[in-house]
Coordinates of C-alpha atoms and ligand atoms in Angstrom, one line a residue:
M1 CA -0.2 0.0 -0.1
E2 CA 1.0 3.1 -1.0
L3 CA 1.0 5.5 2.1
L4 CA 2.2 9.1 2.1
F5 CA 2.4 9.6 5.7
R6 CA 3.5 6.8 8.0
P7 CA 3.5 8.1 11.8
R8 CA 5.1 5.2 12.5
R9 CA 8.0 5.7 10.6
L10 CA 9.4 8.0 13.6
R11 CA 8.2 5.2 16.6
R12 CA 10.6 2.4 15.5
S13 CA 13.1 2.7 18.0
E14 CA 13.9 3.9 21.4
T15 CA 16.2 6.5 20.3
L16 CA 13.9 8.1 17.4
R17 CA 11.3 8.3 19.8
R18 CA 13.6 10.0 22.5
M19 CA 14.9 12.1 19.1
V20 CA 11.3 13.3 18.6
Q21 CA 10.0 13.7 22.0
E22 CA 8.2 17.1 22.6
T23 CA 7.7 16.8 26.4
R24 CA 10.7 16.0 28.9
L25 CA 9.8 15.6 32.6
R26 CA 12.9 17.0 34.4
R27 CA 13.4 17.0 38.3
E28 CA 13.8 20.5 37.9
D29 CA 10.2 20.6 37.1
L30 CA 8.9 19.3 40.4
I31 CA 8.1 20.7 43.7
Y32 CA 7.3 18.3 47.5
P33 CA 4.8 19.0 49.7
M34 CA 5.5 18.3 53.0
F35 CA 3.5 18.3 56.2
V36 CA 5.0 20.0 59.6
A37 CA 4.1 18.8 63.2
P38 CA 4.7 20.5 66.3
G39 CA 6.6 18.6 69.0
Q40 CA 9.9 16.3 68.6
G41 CA 10.3 12.9 67.1
V42 CA 7.3 12.8 65.1
R43 CA 7.4 10.6 62.0
Q44 CA 3.7 10.1 61.2
E45 CA 2.2 8.1 58.0
V46 CA -0.9 9.7 56.7
P47 CA -3.0 6.5 56.3
S48 CA -4.8 7.6 52.8
M49 CA -1.2 8.9 51.8
P50 CA 1.4 5.8 51.9
G51 CA 4.7 7.3 52.0
V52 CA 3.7 10.7 53.0
F53 CA 4.2 11.8 56.6
R54 CA 3.8 14.4 59.0
L55 CA 7.0 15.4 60.4
S56 CA 8.3 17.4 63.6
L57 CA 11.2 19.6 62.8
E58 CA 14.2 17.6 63.1
K59 CA 12.8 14.7 61.0
L60 CA 11.8 17.3 58.4
V61 CA 15.0 18.7 57.9
E62 CA 16.5 15.2 57.3
E63 CA 14.2 14.1 54.7
A64 CA 14.3 17.9 53.3
K65 CA 17.9 17.0 52.7
E66 CA 17.2 13.5 51.1
V67 CA 14.4 15.8 48.7
A68 CA 17.4 18.2 47.8
G69 CA 20.1 15.8 47.1
L70 CA 17.4 14.1 44.7
G71 CA 17.5 17.4 42.6
I72 CA 14.3 18.8 43.5
P73 CA 14.4 22.3 43.6
G74 CA 11.6 23.2 46.2
V75 CA 9.6 22.4 48.8
L76 CA 6.0 23.1 49.7
L77 CA 5.6 23.5 53.6
F78 CA 2.1 23.0 55.1
G79 CA 1.7 23.8 59.5
L80 CA 0.1 21.7 61.3
P81 CA -1.0 23.9 65.0
Q82 CA -0.4 22.9 68.3
K83 CA -3.9 24.2 68.7
K84 CA -6.4 25.6 66.9
D85 CA -9.0 28.3 67.5
E86 CA -11.6 30.7 66.0
T87 CA -9.5 32.6 64.3
G88 CA -6.7 30.7 63.6
S89 CA -4.5 32.7 65.5
E90 CA -1.1 30.3 65.4
A91 CA -0.9 30.5 62.1
A92 CA 1.0 34.0 62.0
S93 CA 3.3 32.9 65.1
P94 CA 6.8 33.2 64.7
K95 CA 7.1 30.3 67.1
G96 CA 4.7 28.2 64.5
A97 CA 6.0 25.0 63.2
V98 CA 6.1 26.2 59.8
Q99 CA 8.1 29.4 60.9
Q100 CA 10.5 27.1 62.8
A101 CA 10.9 25.0 60.0
V102 CA 11.6 27.9 57.4
R103 CA 14.3 28.6 59.5
R104 CA 16.1 25.7 60.1
L105 CA 15.9 24.7 56.1
K106 CA 17.1 27.8 55.1
K107 CA 20.2 27.3 57.3
E108 CA 20.5 23.6 56.8
V109 CA 19.6 23.1 53.4
P110 CA 20.2 26.8 51.5
D111 CA 19.6 25.9 48.0
L112 CA 16.3 24.5 48.5
V113 CA 13.7 26.6 47.6
V114 CA 11.4 26.9 50.6
I115 CA 7.4 28.2 50.1
T116 CA 5.1 28.2 52.2
D117 CA 1.3 27.5 52.1
V118 CA -0.9 30.4 53.2
C119 CA -4.2 29.3 54.3
L120 CA -6.1 29.3 57.9
C121 CA -8.0 26.0 57.4
G122 CA -5.7 23.7 59.1
Y123 CA -5.5 26.5 61.9
T124 CA -9.3 27.6 62.6
S125 CA -11.5 25.2 65.1
H126 CA -14.0 25.4 62.3
G127 CA -11.9 24.6 59.4
H128 CA -12.9 27.2 57.1
C129 CA -10.1 29.2 55.4
G130 CA -10.8 32.7 56.7
L131 CA -12.6 34.7 59.6
L132 CA -16.5 33.8 59.9
R133 CA -18.8 36.4 60.3
P134 CA -21.9 35.7 63.1
G135 CA -23.9 33.5 60.6
G136 CA -20.6 31.4 59.6
E137 CA -20.1 33.0 56.4
V138 CA -16.5 33.6 55.5
D139 CA -15.7 37.5 55.8
N140 CA -13.3 38.3 53.0
D141 CA -11.9 41.4 54.0
A142 CA -11.6 40.8 57.2
T143 CA -9.9 37.4 56.3
L144 CA -7.1 39.5 53.8
E145 CA -5.6 41.2 56.7
V146 CA -4.5 37.8 58.6
L147 CA -3.6 36.3 55.6
A148 CA -1.1 39.3 54.7
Q149 CA 0.5 38.5 58.6
V150 CA 0.9 35.1 58.1
A151 CA 2.5 35.6 54.7
V152 CA 5.0 38.3 56.3
S153 CA 5.8 35.7 59.1
H154 CA 6.8 33.0 56.7
A155 CA 8.8 35.7 54.3
Q156 CA 10.3 36.9 57.8
A157 CA 11.7 33.6 58.5
G158 CA 13.2 33.3 55.4
A159 CA 10.3 31.8 52.9
D160 CA 11.8 32.5 49.3
I161 CA 7.9 32.4 48.0
V162 CA 5.0 32.2 50.0
A163 CA 1.4 30.5 48.6
P164 CA -1.8 31.5 49.4
S165 CA -4.4 29.0 48.9
D166 CA -7.4 30.6 50.7
M167 CA -9.3 31.8 47.7
M168 CA -10.2 35.2 49.2
D169 CA -10.9 37.8 46.4
G170 CA -8.1 40.4 46.7
R171 CA -5.3 38.4 48.9
V172 CA -2.5 38.5 46.2
G173 CA -2.7 42.3 46.3
A174 CA -2.8 42.3 50.3
I175 CA 0.2 40.2 50.4
R176 CA 2.1 42.1 48.1
E177 CA 1.5 45.1 49.9
A178 CA 1.9 43.6 53.2
L179 CA 5.5 42.3 51.8
D180 CA 6.5 45.2 50.9
E181 CA 5.9 47.1 53.5
V182 CA 8.2 45.3 56.1
G183 CA 10.5 44.9 53.2
Q184 CA 9.6 41.8 52.0
E185 CA 10.2 42.9 48.3
M186 CA 12.0 40.1 47.0
T187 CA 9.9 37.4 48.4
A188 CA 7.8 35.8 45.4
I189 CA 3.8 34.5 45.6
L190 CA 2.8 31.8 44.0
S191 CA -0.8 32.3 44.0
Y192 CA -3.2 29.2 43.9
A193 CA -5.0 31.0 41.6
V194 CA -7.0 28.7 39.9
K195 CA -8.4 26.5 43.0
Y196 CA -11.4 24.5 42.0
A197 CA -13.9 23.1 45.2
S198 CA -12.8 19.5 44.6
S199 CA -13.6 16.7 46.4
F200 CA -10.1 15.4 45.4
Y201 CA -8.6 17.0 48.8
G202 CA -10.3 14.5 51.1
P203 CA -6.9 12.3 51.9
F204 CA -4.9 16.0 52.5
R205 CA -7.9 17.4 54.8
D206 CA -6.9 14.0 56.7
A207 CA -3.5 15.1 56.9
A208 CA -3.7 18.4 58.1
D209 CA -7.2 17.8 59.7
S210 CA -8.7 20.8 58.1
A211 CA -11.6 19.5 56.8
P212 CA -14.5 22.2 57.5
Q213 CA -16.5 21.2 60.5
F214 CA -19.8 23.0 59.0
G215 CA -20.8 23.7 55.3
D216 CA -18.0 23.3 52.7
R217 CA -15.8 25.7 50.4
R218 CA -17.7 26.4 47.5
A219 CA -18.4 30.0 48.6
Y220 CA -15.0 30.9 47.9
Q221 CA -13.2 27.9 45.8
M222 CA -14.3 27.5 41.9
D223 CA -17.0 25.6 40.5
P224 CA -15.5 22.6 38.9
A225 CA -17.8 23.6 35.9
N226 CA -16.2 26.9 35.1
A227 CA -13.8 27.0 32.9
R228 CA -14.0 30.9 31.7
D229 CA -13.8 31.7 35.3
A230 CA -10.6 30.6 35.4
I231 CA -9.2 32.8 33.0
R232 CA -10.7 35.6 35.4
E233 CA -9.3 34.6 38.4
A234 CA -5.4 34.1 37.1
A235 CA -5.8 37.6 35.3
L236 CA -6.7 39.0 38.2
D237 CA -3.6 37.6 40.7
V238 CA -1.7 39.1 37.5
E239 CA -3.0 42.4 37.8
E240 CA -2.6 42.1 41.7
G241 CA 1.2 41.1 41.4
A242 CA 1.4 37.3 41.3
D243 CA 4.8 35.9 40.1
I244 CA 3.5 32.1 39.5
L245 CA 0.4 31.0 39.0
M246 CA -0.9 27.6 39.6
V247 CA -4.2 25.1 38.6
K248 CA -5.1 23.0 41.5
P249 CA -6.0 19.9 41.1
A250 CA -3.9 18.4 38.3
M251 CA -4.9 15.6 36.3
P252 CA -9.2 16.3 36.1
Y253 CA -8.2 20.0 35.0
L254 CA -5.8 19.4 31.9
D255 CA -8.1 21.9 29.9
I256 CA -7.8 24.3 32.4
L257 CA -3.9 24.1 32.6
A258 CA -4.0 24.3 28.6
R259 CA -6.6 27.3 28.1
L260 CA -4.4 29.2 30.5
R261 CA -0.9 28.7 29.2
P262 CA -1.1 31.1 25.9
E263 CA -3.1 33.3 27.6
F264 CA -0.5 34.5 30.6
D265 CA 3.4 34.4 30.5
L266 CA 4.0 34.1 33.9
P267 CA 5.7 30.3 35.1
L268 CA 2.2 28.0 35.3
A269 CA 2.1 25.5 37.8
A270 CA -0.1 22.8 38.6
Y271 CA -1.1 20.6 42.1
Q272 CA -1.4 16.9 41.6
V273 CA -3.5 16.9 44.9
S274 CA -3.5 14.3 47.3
G275 CA -6.7 12.6 46.1
E276 CA -4.8 11.9 42.4
Y277 CA -1.7 10.4 44.2
A278 CA -3.9 8.3 46.9
M279 CA -6.0 6.8 43.7
I280 CA -3.3 5.5 42.2
K281 CA -1.5 4.1 45.3
A282 CA -4.5 2.6 46.0
A283 CA -5.1 0.8 42.2
A284 CA -1.3 -0.1 42.8
Q285 CA -1.4 -1.5 46.1
K286 CA -4.2 -3.7 44.6
G287 CA -1.9 -4.8 41.9
W288 CA -4.5 -3.2 39.1
L289 CA -2.1 -0.7 37.9
D290 CA 1.4 -0.5 37.3
E291 CA 2.6 2.4 39.9
T292 CA 5.6 4.1 38.1
A293 CA 4.4 3.8 34.7
V294 CA 1.3 5.6 35.5
M295 CA 3.1 7.9 37.8
L296 CA 4.9 9.3 35.4
E297 CA 2.7 9.1 32.5
S298 CA 0.5 11.6 34.9
L299 CA 3.4 14.2 35.6
L300 CA 4.3 14.0 31.8
S301 CA 0.3 14.6 30.7
I302 CA 0.3 17.7 33.3
K303 CA 3.8 19.1 32.0
R304 CA 2.0 18.6 27.8
A305 CA -1.1 20.5 29.2
G306 CA 1.0 23.4 30.0
A307 CA 2.5 23.1 33.5
D308 CA 6.2 24.2 34.0
L309 CA 6.1 23.1 37.9
I310 CA 4.5 20.3 39.2
L311 CA 3.7 19.8 43.3
T312 CA 3.5 16.3 43.4
Y313 CA 3.6 14.1 46.5
F314 CA 5.2 11.8 43.9
A315 CA 8.0 13.8 43.6
K316 CA 10.5 12.2 45.0
Q317 CA 9.8 8.7 43.6
A318 CA 9.6 10.4 40.1
A319 CA 12.8 12.3 40.6
A320 CA 14.5 9.3 41.5
L321 CA 14.0 8.0 38.1
L322 CA 14.4 10.7 36.2
G323 CA 17.9 11.3 37.0
K324 CA 20.4 14.1 35.8
Ligands
PBG1 C1 -5.7 24.8 52.4 C2 -5.1 23.5 51.3 C3 -5.7 22.4 50.7 C4 -5.0 21.5 49.7 C5 -4.0 22.6 49.6 N1 -4.1 23.6 50.9 C6 -7.0 21.8 51.3 C7 -8.4 22.1 50.8 O1 -8.5 23.4 50.2 O2 -9.2 22.2 51.5 C8 -4.9 20.3 49.4 C9 -4.0 19.8 48.6 C10 -4.0 18.3 48.6 O3 -5.1 17.9 48.1 O4 -3.0 17.7 48.1 N2 -6.3 25.4 52.1

């Protein structure tokens, strides 16, 4: 048969395939999320996230060294408080678990980029991402002030990048202004610009003990049905001074990544969230999926869709395979 074009011609050998490969996954694309617990000697595995641990300070530093040794450029820190209250007051404490961890990491693993999650849900007794009005609604503007204080406390501890994940309107601008005011104008902001009200966050809420005690987050996080809204959210964050934009979750929202990519010239990150990790782990444990192959395929697909950076609990496992 005379076929003019045979796509298979370029698929015949490993070398040929490598030569024409459009997307390459690198260790430098990965960021590893970590949970900092108060106390000492804590290394507690999250039941729904095998291989992911809540770590106290010295254990965290140990694991961060391993992360850096694998060639992963950065970590994202989530803090767990000693105690929660209505206003999440521990979140901005210079003595909080995250603030202490940042100081230690910048001293002991100085080349590692330290990113901190800025939100209140892990610190409030009600589990919402902001301060509540008497009726239970999250008070947007009052929350902005607290978030700005949290971000400043992280920056003053030495964080390279702060990452607001609360989805209040105007928080990137409020945080930028507060950072500049205290002379932290070089601290960057990675904005969870496009964060959907997703059920894929379930395992994370176990890890951070941050499930809302009433209601849900749909009054501030985005509706999974909406794509145009993503452009608007990202544009607002660019105007307010974001340095990196993020889409979250990743795999179910590849269309959103692909839509944002040509619209914005900032680095674009994607967060492969806890539920995405848990699904792959669980299926692999049952012997239903090849864990390594599926992991690499999922990360490659996220990159192909448009992400420059991928936040993933698979970072260590993937980096170990990717090599130099
Ligand atoms: C805090 C926050 C959440 C995640 C990251 N930051 C949970 C939420 O919004 O409920 C989810 C991360 C994951 O599922 O891996 N607001």
